[in-house]
Amino acid sequence: MLENNPRIAGDAEIVDEAILSRRSVRAFLPDMVDDDTIRAILEVAARAPSGTNMQPWKVYVTKGESKQRISDAILNSGIRAEKADWDEYRYYPTQFFEPYLTRRRANGFGLYGALGIGRREVDKMRAQHDRNFVFFDAPVGMIFTIDRRLNQGSWIDYGMFLQNIMVAARGRGLHTCPQAAFAPYHRQIRPVLDIPDEEIVVCGMALGYEDTSKPENAFRTDRVPLEEWVTFSE
């Protein structure tokens, strides 16, 4: 079909490139992203589907001092990431199992390897993880929340909204990093952004221009072959 329609083939190439070039960037340039661009990205992303068009997302966009206050509140809390309480929702299983354990380890070893951090250098690993809380120096940090009364279907809808943001950002030459690491620090974040109690902090996201000089941004994750997770039937 694509071979017979050059326009569709061109459109597919653009969309595919935006999706394929999306990755978690962990070092950003200080160059600011203007509000009009942020608004355009969010408006496009809000075209994500949601059950009965409920649109369950809420976004707090932070820059400058407000972003710094979030960083300070978390980093000065004295709560290490491994001790943080995931009391609103659990992102990961309590006990990892295969094949997910192997994939998780490969991701961690790959990232720390790119940074030259050895497997026993716990302090360096912690310092790298703490960079989540400065949004990896991105000029824009977003915090996402959802009404706690909503159910699992709305969380599925939310994931599509988040993906739309990341793809729309790529279309504008920007990069992102979605960050579940913020979720267990909701008590520190709430007073900074005046987030009401009925909202659960889902995650954060860094937005900005990639710093291509940083080694962590040379790291690429892989994907398992299609045959391992797809079944065709007729």
GROMACS .gro file of C-alpha atoms in nm:
model
  234
    1MET     CA    1   0.000   0.000   0.000
    2LEU     CA    2   0.273   0.247   0.096
    3GLU     CA    3   0.461   0.182  -0.227
    4ASN     CA    4   0.154   0.289  -0.424
    5ASN     CA    5   0.093   0.610  -0.232
    6PRO     CA    6   0.399   0.834  -0.187
    7ARG     CA    7   0.210   1.083   0.033
    8ILE     CA    8   0.107   0.814   0.281
    9ALA     CA    9   0.457   0.670   0.272
   10GLY     CA   10   0.601   1.012   0.354
   11ASP     CA   11   0.356   1.064   0.639
   12ALA     CA   12   0.437   0.720   0.779
   13GLU     CA   13   0.809   0.797   0.770
   14ILE     CA   14   0.759   1.120   0.966
   15VAL     CA   15   0.539   0.955   1.229
   16ASP     CA   16   0.766   0.652   1.258
   17GLU     CA   17   1.072   0.872   1.301
   18ALA     CA   18   0.906   1.065   1.584
   19ILE     CA   19   0.820   0.739   1.762
   20LEU     CA   20   1.151   0.563   1.696
   21SER     CA   21   1.363   0.862   1.799
   22ARG     CA   22   1.177   0.900   2.128
   23ARG     CA   23   1.386   0.785   2.422
   24SER     CA   24   1.454   0.876   2.781
   25VAL     CA   25   1.708   1.157   2.769
   26ARG     CA   26   1.894   1.205   3.096
   27ALA     CA   27   2.093   1.522   3.030
   28PHE     CA   28   1.951   1.844   2.889
   29LEU     CA   29   2.081   2.179   2.771
   30PRO     CA   30   1.971   2.489   2.966
   31ASP     CA   31   1.802   2.638   2.656
   32MET     CA   32   1.449   2.739   2.752
   33VAL     CA   33   1.136   2.605   2.581
   34ASP     CA   34   0.882   2.881   2.527
   35ASP     CA   35   0.530   2.856   2.669
   36ASP     CA   36   0.366   2.856   2.327
   37THR     CA   37   0.556   2.542   2.233
   38ILE     CA   38   0.465   2.371   2.560
   39ARG     CA   39   0.099   2.463   2.513
   40ALA     CA   40   0.102   2.333   2.154
   41ILE     CA   41   0.251   1.999   2.266
   42LEU     CA   42  -0.007   1.957   2.542
   43GLU     CA   43  -0.297   2.055   2.317
   44VAL     CA   44  -0.193   1.797   2.057
   45ALA     CA   45  -0.136   1.533   2.326
   46ALA     CA   46  -0.485   1.590   2.467
   47ARG     CA   47  -0.624   1.431   2.149
   48ALA     CA   48  -0.536   1.098   2.313
   49PRO     CA   49  -0.835   0.866   2.343
   50SER     CA   50  -1.005   0.821   2.679
   51GLY     CA   51  -1.306   0.618   2.781
   52THR     CA   52  -1.624   0.823   2.731
   53ASN     CA   53  -1.391   1.118   2.664
   54MET     CA   54  -1.322   1.167   3.036
   55GLN     CA   55  -0.972   1.310   2.971
   56PRO     CA   56  -0.837   1.210   3.313
   57TRP     CA   57  -0.509   1.400   3.294
   58LYS     CA   58  -0.396   1.704   3.487
   59VAL     CA   59  -0.057   1.866   3.432
   60TYR     CA   60   0.152   2.103   3.643
   61VAL     CA   61   0.417   2.271   3.427
   62THR     CA   62   0.714   2.405   3.624
   63LYS     CA   63   1.013   2.616   3.532
   64GLY     CA   64   1.261   2.831   3.718
   65GLU     CA   65   1.191   2.878   4.088
   66SER     CA   66   0.892   2.644   4.111
   67LYS     CA   67   1.092   2.362   3.953
   68GLN     CA   68   1.379   2.432   4.190
   69ARG     CA   69   1.144   2.419   4.489
   70ILE     CA   70   1.035   2.070   4.388
   71SER     CA   71   1.397   1.959   4.361
   72ASP     CA   72   1.485   2.111   4.697
   73ALA     CA   73   1.183   1.962   4.872
   74ILE     CA   74   1.272   1.611   4.757
   75LEU     CA   75   1.650   1.624   4.788
   76ASN     CA   76   1.631   1.785   5.132
   77SER     CA   77   1.368   1.541   5.260
   78GLY     CA   78   1.628   1.291   5.376
   79ILE     CA   79   1.426   1.010   5.215
   80ARG     CA   80   1.643   0.790   4.996
   81ALA     CA   81   1.480   0.657   4.681
   82GLU     CA   82   1.514   0.296   4.797
   83LYS     CA   83   1.331   0.388   5.119
   84ALA     CA   84   1.059   0.599   4.958
   85ASP     CA   85   0.707   0.477   5.029
   86TRP     CA   86   0.499   0.396   4.721
   87ASP     CA   87   0.179   0.440   4.917
   88GLU     CA   88  -0.039   0.589   4.640
   89TYR     CA   89   0.023   0.324   4.376
   90ARG     CA   90   0.291   0.071   4.291
   91TYR     CA   91   0.470   0.110   3.959
   92TYR     CA   92   0.681  -0.206   3.977
   93PRO     CA   93   0.603  -0.558   4.105
   94THR     CA   94   0.702  -0.632   4.464
   95GLN     CA   95   0.924  -0.912   4.336
   96PHE     CA   96   1.068  -0.902   3.984
   97PHE     CA   97   1.048  -1.221   3.777
   98GLU     CA   98   1.152  -1.333   3.430
   99PRO     CA   99   1.168  -1.211   3.163
  100TYR     CA  100   1.125  -0.871   3.328
  101LEU     CA  101   1.410  -0.910   3.577
  102THR     CA  102   1.664  -0.967   3.299
  103ARG     CA  103   1.535  -0.672   3.097
  104ARG     CA  104   1.547  -0.444   3.403
  105ARG     CA  105   1.902  -0.546   3.485
  106ALA     CA  106   2.016  -0.495   3.127
  107ASN     CA  107   1.871  -0.145   3.134
  108GLY     CA  108   2.045  -0.053   3.458
  109PHE     CA  109   2.380  -0.205   3.362
  110GLY     CA  110   2.364  -0.037   3.023
  111LEU     CA  111   2.298   0.309   3.164
  112TYR     CA  112   2.556   0.288   3.441
  113GLY     CA  113   2.804   0.136   3.201
  114ALA     CA  114   2.767   0.435   2.969
  115LEU     CA  115   2.841   0.656   3.268
  116GLY     CA  116   3.140   0.450   3.375
  117ILE     CA  117   2.974   0.351   3.703
  118GLY     CA  118   3.070   0.006   3.830
  119ARG     CA  119   2.824  -0.242   3.977
  120ARG     CA  120   2.952  -0.187   4.330
  121GLU     CA  121   2.965   0.192   4.317
  122VAL     CA  122   2.641   0.243   4.506
  123ASP     CA  123   2.702   0.607   4.593
  124LYS     CA  124   2.749   0.697   4.228
  125MET     CA  125   2.436   0.505   4.135
  126ARG     CA  126   2.240   0.697   4.398
  127ALA     CA  127   2.378   1.028   4.274
  128GLN     CA  128   2.272   0.943   3.920
  129HIS     CA  129   1.924   0.843   4.038
  130ASP     CA  130   1.896   1.172   4.229
  131ARG     CA  131   1.935   1.354   3.899
  132ASN     CA  132   1.576   1.255   3.838
  133PHE     CA  133   1.478   1.513   4.096
  134VAL     CA  134   1.642   1.801   3.911
  135PHE     CA  135   1.467   1.680   3.595
  136PHE     CA  136   1.812   1.597   3.455
  137ASP     CA  137   1.870   1.974   3.427
  138ALA     CA  138   1.588   2.017   3.175
  139PRO     CA  139   1.442   2.370   3.169
  140VAL     CA  140   1.088   2.234   3.199
  141GLY     CA  141   0.961   1.983   3.452
  142MET     CA  142   0.606   1.854   3.443
  143ILE     CA  143   0.416   1.676   3.719
  144PHE     CA  144   0.115   1.466   3.621
  145THR     CA  145  -0.176   1.379   3.846
  146ILE     CA  146  -0.500   1.183   3.826
  147ASP     CA  147  -0.814   1.189   4.038
  148ARG     CA  148  -0.783   0.901   4.284
  149ARG     CA  149  -1.150   0.808   4.235
  150LEU     CA  150  -1.086   0.700   3.877
  151ASN     CA  151  -1.021   0.339   3.787
  152GLN     CA  152  -0.764   0.140   3.590
  153GLY     CA  153  -0.911   0.227   3.252
  154SER     CA  154  -0.832   0.593   3.308
  155TRP     CA  155  -0.471   0.502   3.388
  156ILE     CA  156  -0.451   0.326   3.051
  157ASP     CA  157  -0.587   0.642   2.888
  158TYR     CA  158  -0.327   0.844   3.078
  159GLY     CA  159  -0.044   0.638   2.930
  160MET     CA  160  -0.159   0.724   2.580
  161PHE     CA  161  -0.166   1.092   2.673
  162LEU     CA  162   0.190   1.075   2.807
  163GLN     CA  163   0.312   0.902   2.493
  164ASN     CA  164   0.147   1.172   2.282
  165ILE     CA  165   0.342   1.438   2.471
  166MET     CA  166   0.671   1.261   2.407
  167VAL     CA  167   0.602   1.207   2.036
  168ALA     CA  168   0.475   1.564   1.987
  169ALA     CA  169   0.792   1.689   2.156
  170ARG     CA  170   1.005   1.493   1.909
  171GLY     CA  171   0.819   1.655   1.622
  172ARG     CA  172   0.946   1.989   1.753
  173GLY     CA  173   1.307   1.881   1.801
  174LEU     CA  174   1.267   1.833   2.177
  175HIS     CA  175   1.333   1.536   2.400
  176THR     CA  176   1.173   1.407   2.718
  177CYS     CA  177   1.223   1.168   3.006
  178PRO     CA  178   0.916   1.024   3.179
  179GLN     CA  179   0.991   0.983   3.549
  180ALA     CA  180   0.795   0.759   3.782
  181ALA     CA  181   1.058   0.843   4.046
  182PHE     CA  182   0.854   1.146   4.154
  183ALA     CA  183   0.545   0.947   4.257
  184PRO     CA  184   0.653   0.837   4.608
  185TYR     CA  185   0.751   1.196   4.690
  186HIS     CA  186   0.399   1.329   4.654
  187ARG     CA  187   0.405   1.465   5.011
  188GLN     CA  188   0.701   1.684   4.923
  189ILE     CA  189   0.557   1.794   4.588
  190ARG     CA  190   0.199   1.869   4.698
  191PRO     CA  191   0.263   2.188   4.898
  192VAL     CA  192   0.494   2.329   4.631
  193LEU     CA  193   0.232   2.300   4.356
  194ASP     CA  194  -0.077   2.314   4.579
  195ILE     CA  195  -0.192   1.972   4.456
  196PRO     CA  196  -0.520   1.873   4.623
  197ASP     CA  197  -0.544   1.550   4.822
  198GLU     CA  198  -0.786   1.392   4.575
  199GLU     CA  199  -0.515   1.386   4.308
  200ILE     CA  200  -0.253   1.110   4.286
  201VAL     CA  201   0.090   1.206   4.154
  202VAL     CA  202   0.136   0.972   3.857
  203CYS     CA  203   0.485   1.075   3.743
  204GLY     CA  204   0.703   1.362   3.632
  205MET     CA  205   0.856   1.440   3.295
  206ALA     CA  206   1.160   1.638   3.187
  207LEU     CA  207   1.126   1.839   2.866
  208GLY     CA  208   1.396   2.023   2.676
  209TYR     CA  209   1.681   1.997   2.428
  210GLU     CA  210   1.919   1.703   2.452
  211ASP     CA  211   2.277   1.759   2.560
  212THR     CA  212   2.445   1.532   2.307
  213SER     CA  213   2.784   1.572   2.476
  214LYS     CA  214   2.680   1.365   2.778
  215PRO     CA  215   2.764   0.992   2.779
  216GLU     CA  216   2.432   0.885   2.931
  217ASN     CA  217   2.257   1.008   2.618
  218ALA     CA  218   2.459   0.768   2.404
  219PHE     CA  219   2.288   0.474   2.576
  220ARG     CA  220   2.017   0.296   2.376
  221THR     CA  221   1.778   0.032   2.500
  222ASP     CA  222   1.681  -0.259   2.281
  223ARG     CA  223   1.345  -0.425   2.213
  224VAL     CA  224   1.270  -0.795   2.203
  225PRO     CA  225   1.181  -0.942   1.862
  226LEU     CA  226   0.820  -0.925   1.750
  227GLU     CA  227   0.796  -1.304   1.745
  228GLU     CA  228   0.840  -1.318   2.123
  229TRP     CA  229   0.526  -1.122   2.204
  230VAL     CA  230   0.290  -1.128   1.905
  231THR     CA  231   0.052  -1.407   1.800
  232PHE     CA  232  -0.124  -1.392   1.465
  233SER     CA  233  -0.433  -1.603   1.408
  234GLU     CA  234  -0.675  -1.638   1.119
   0.00000   0.00000   0.00000
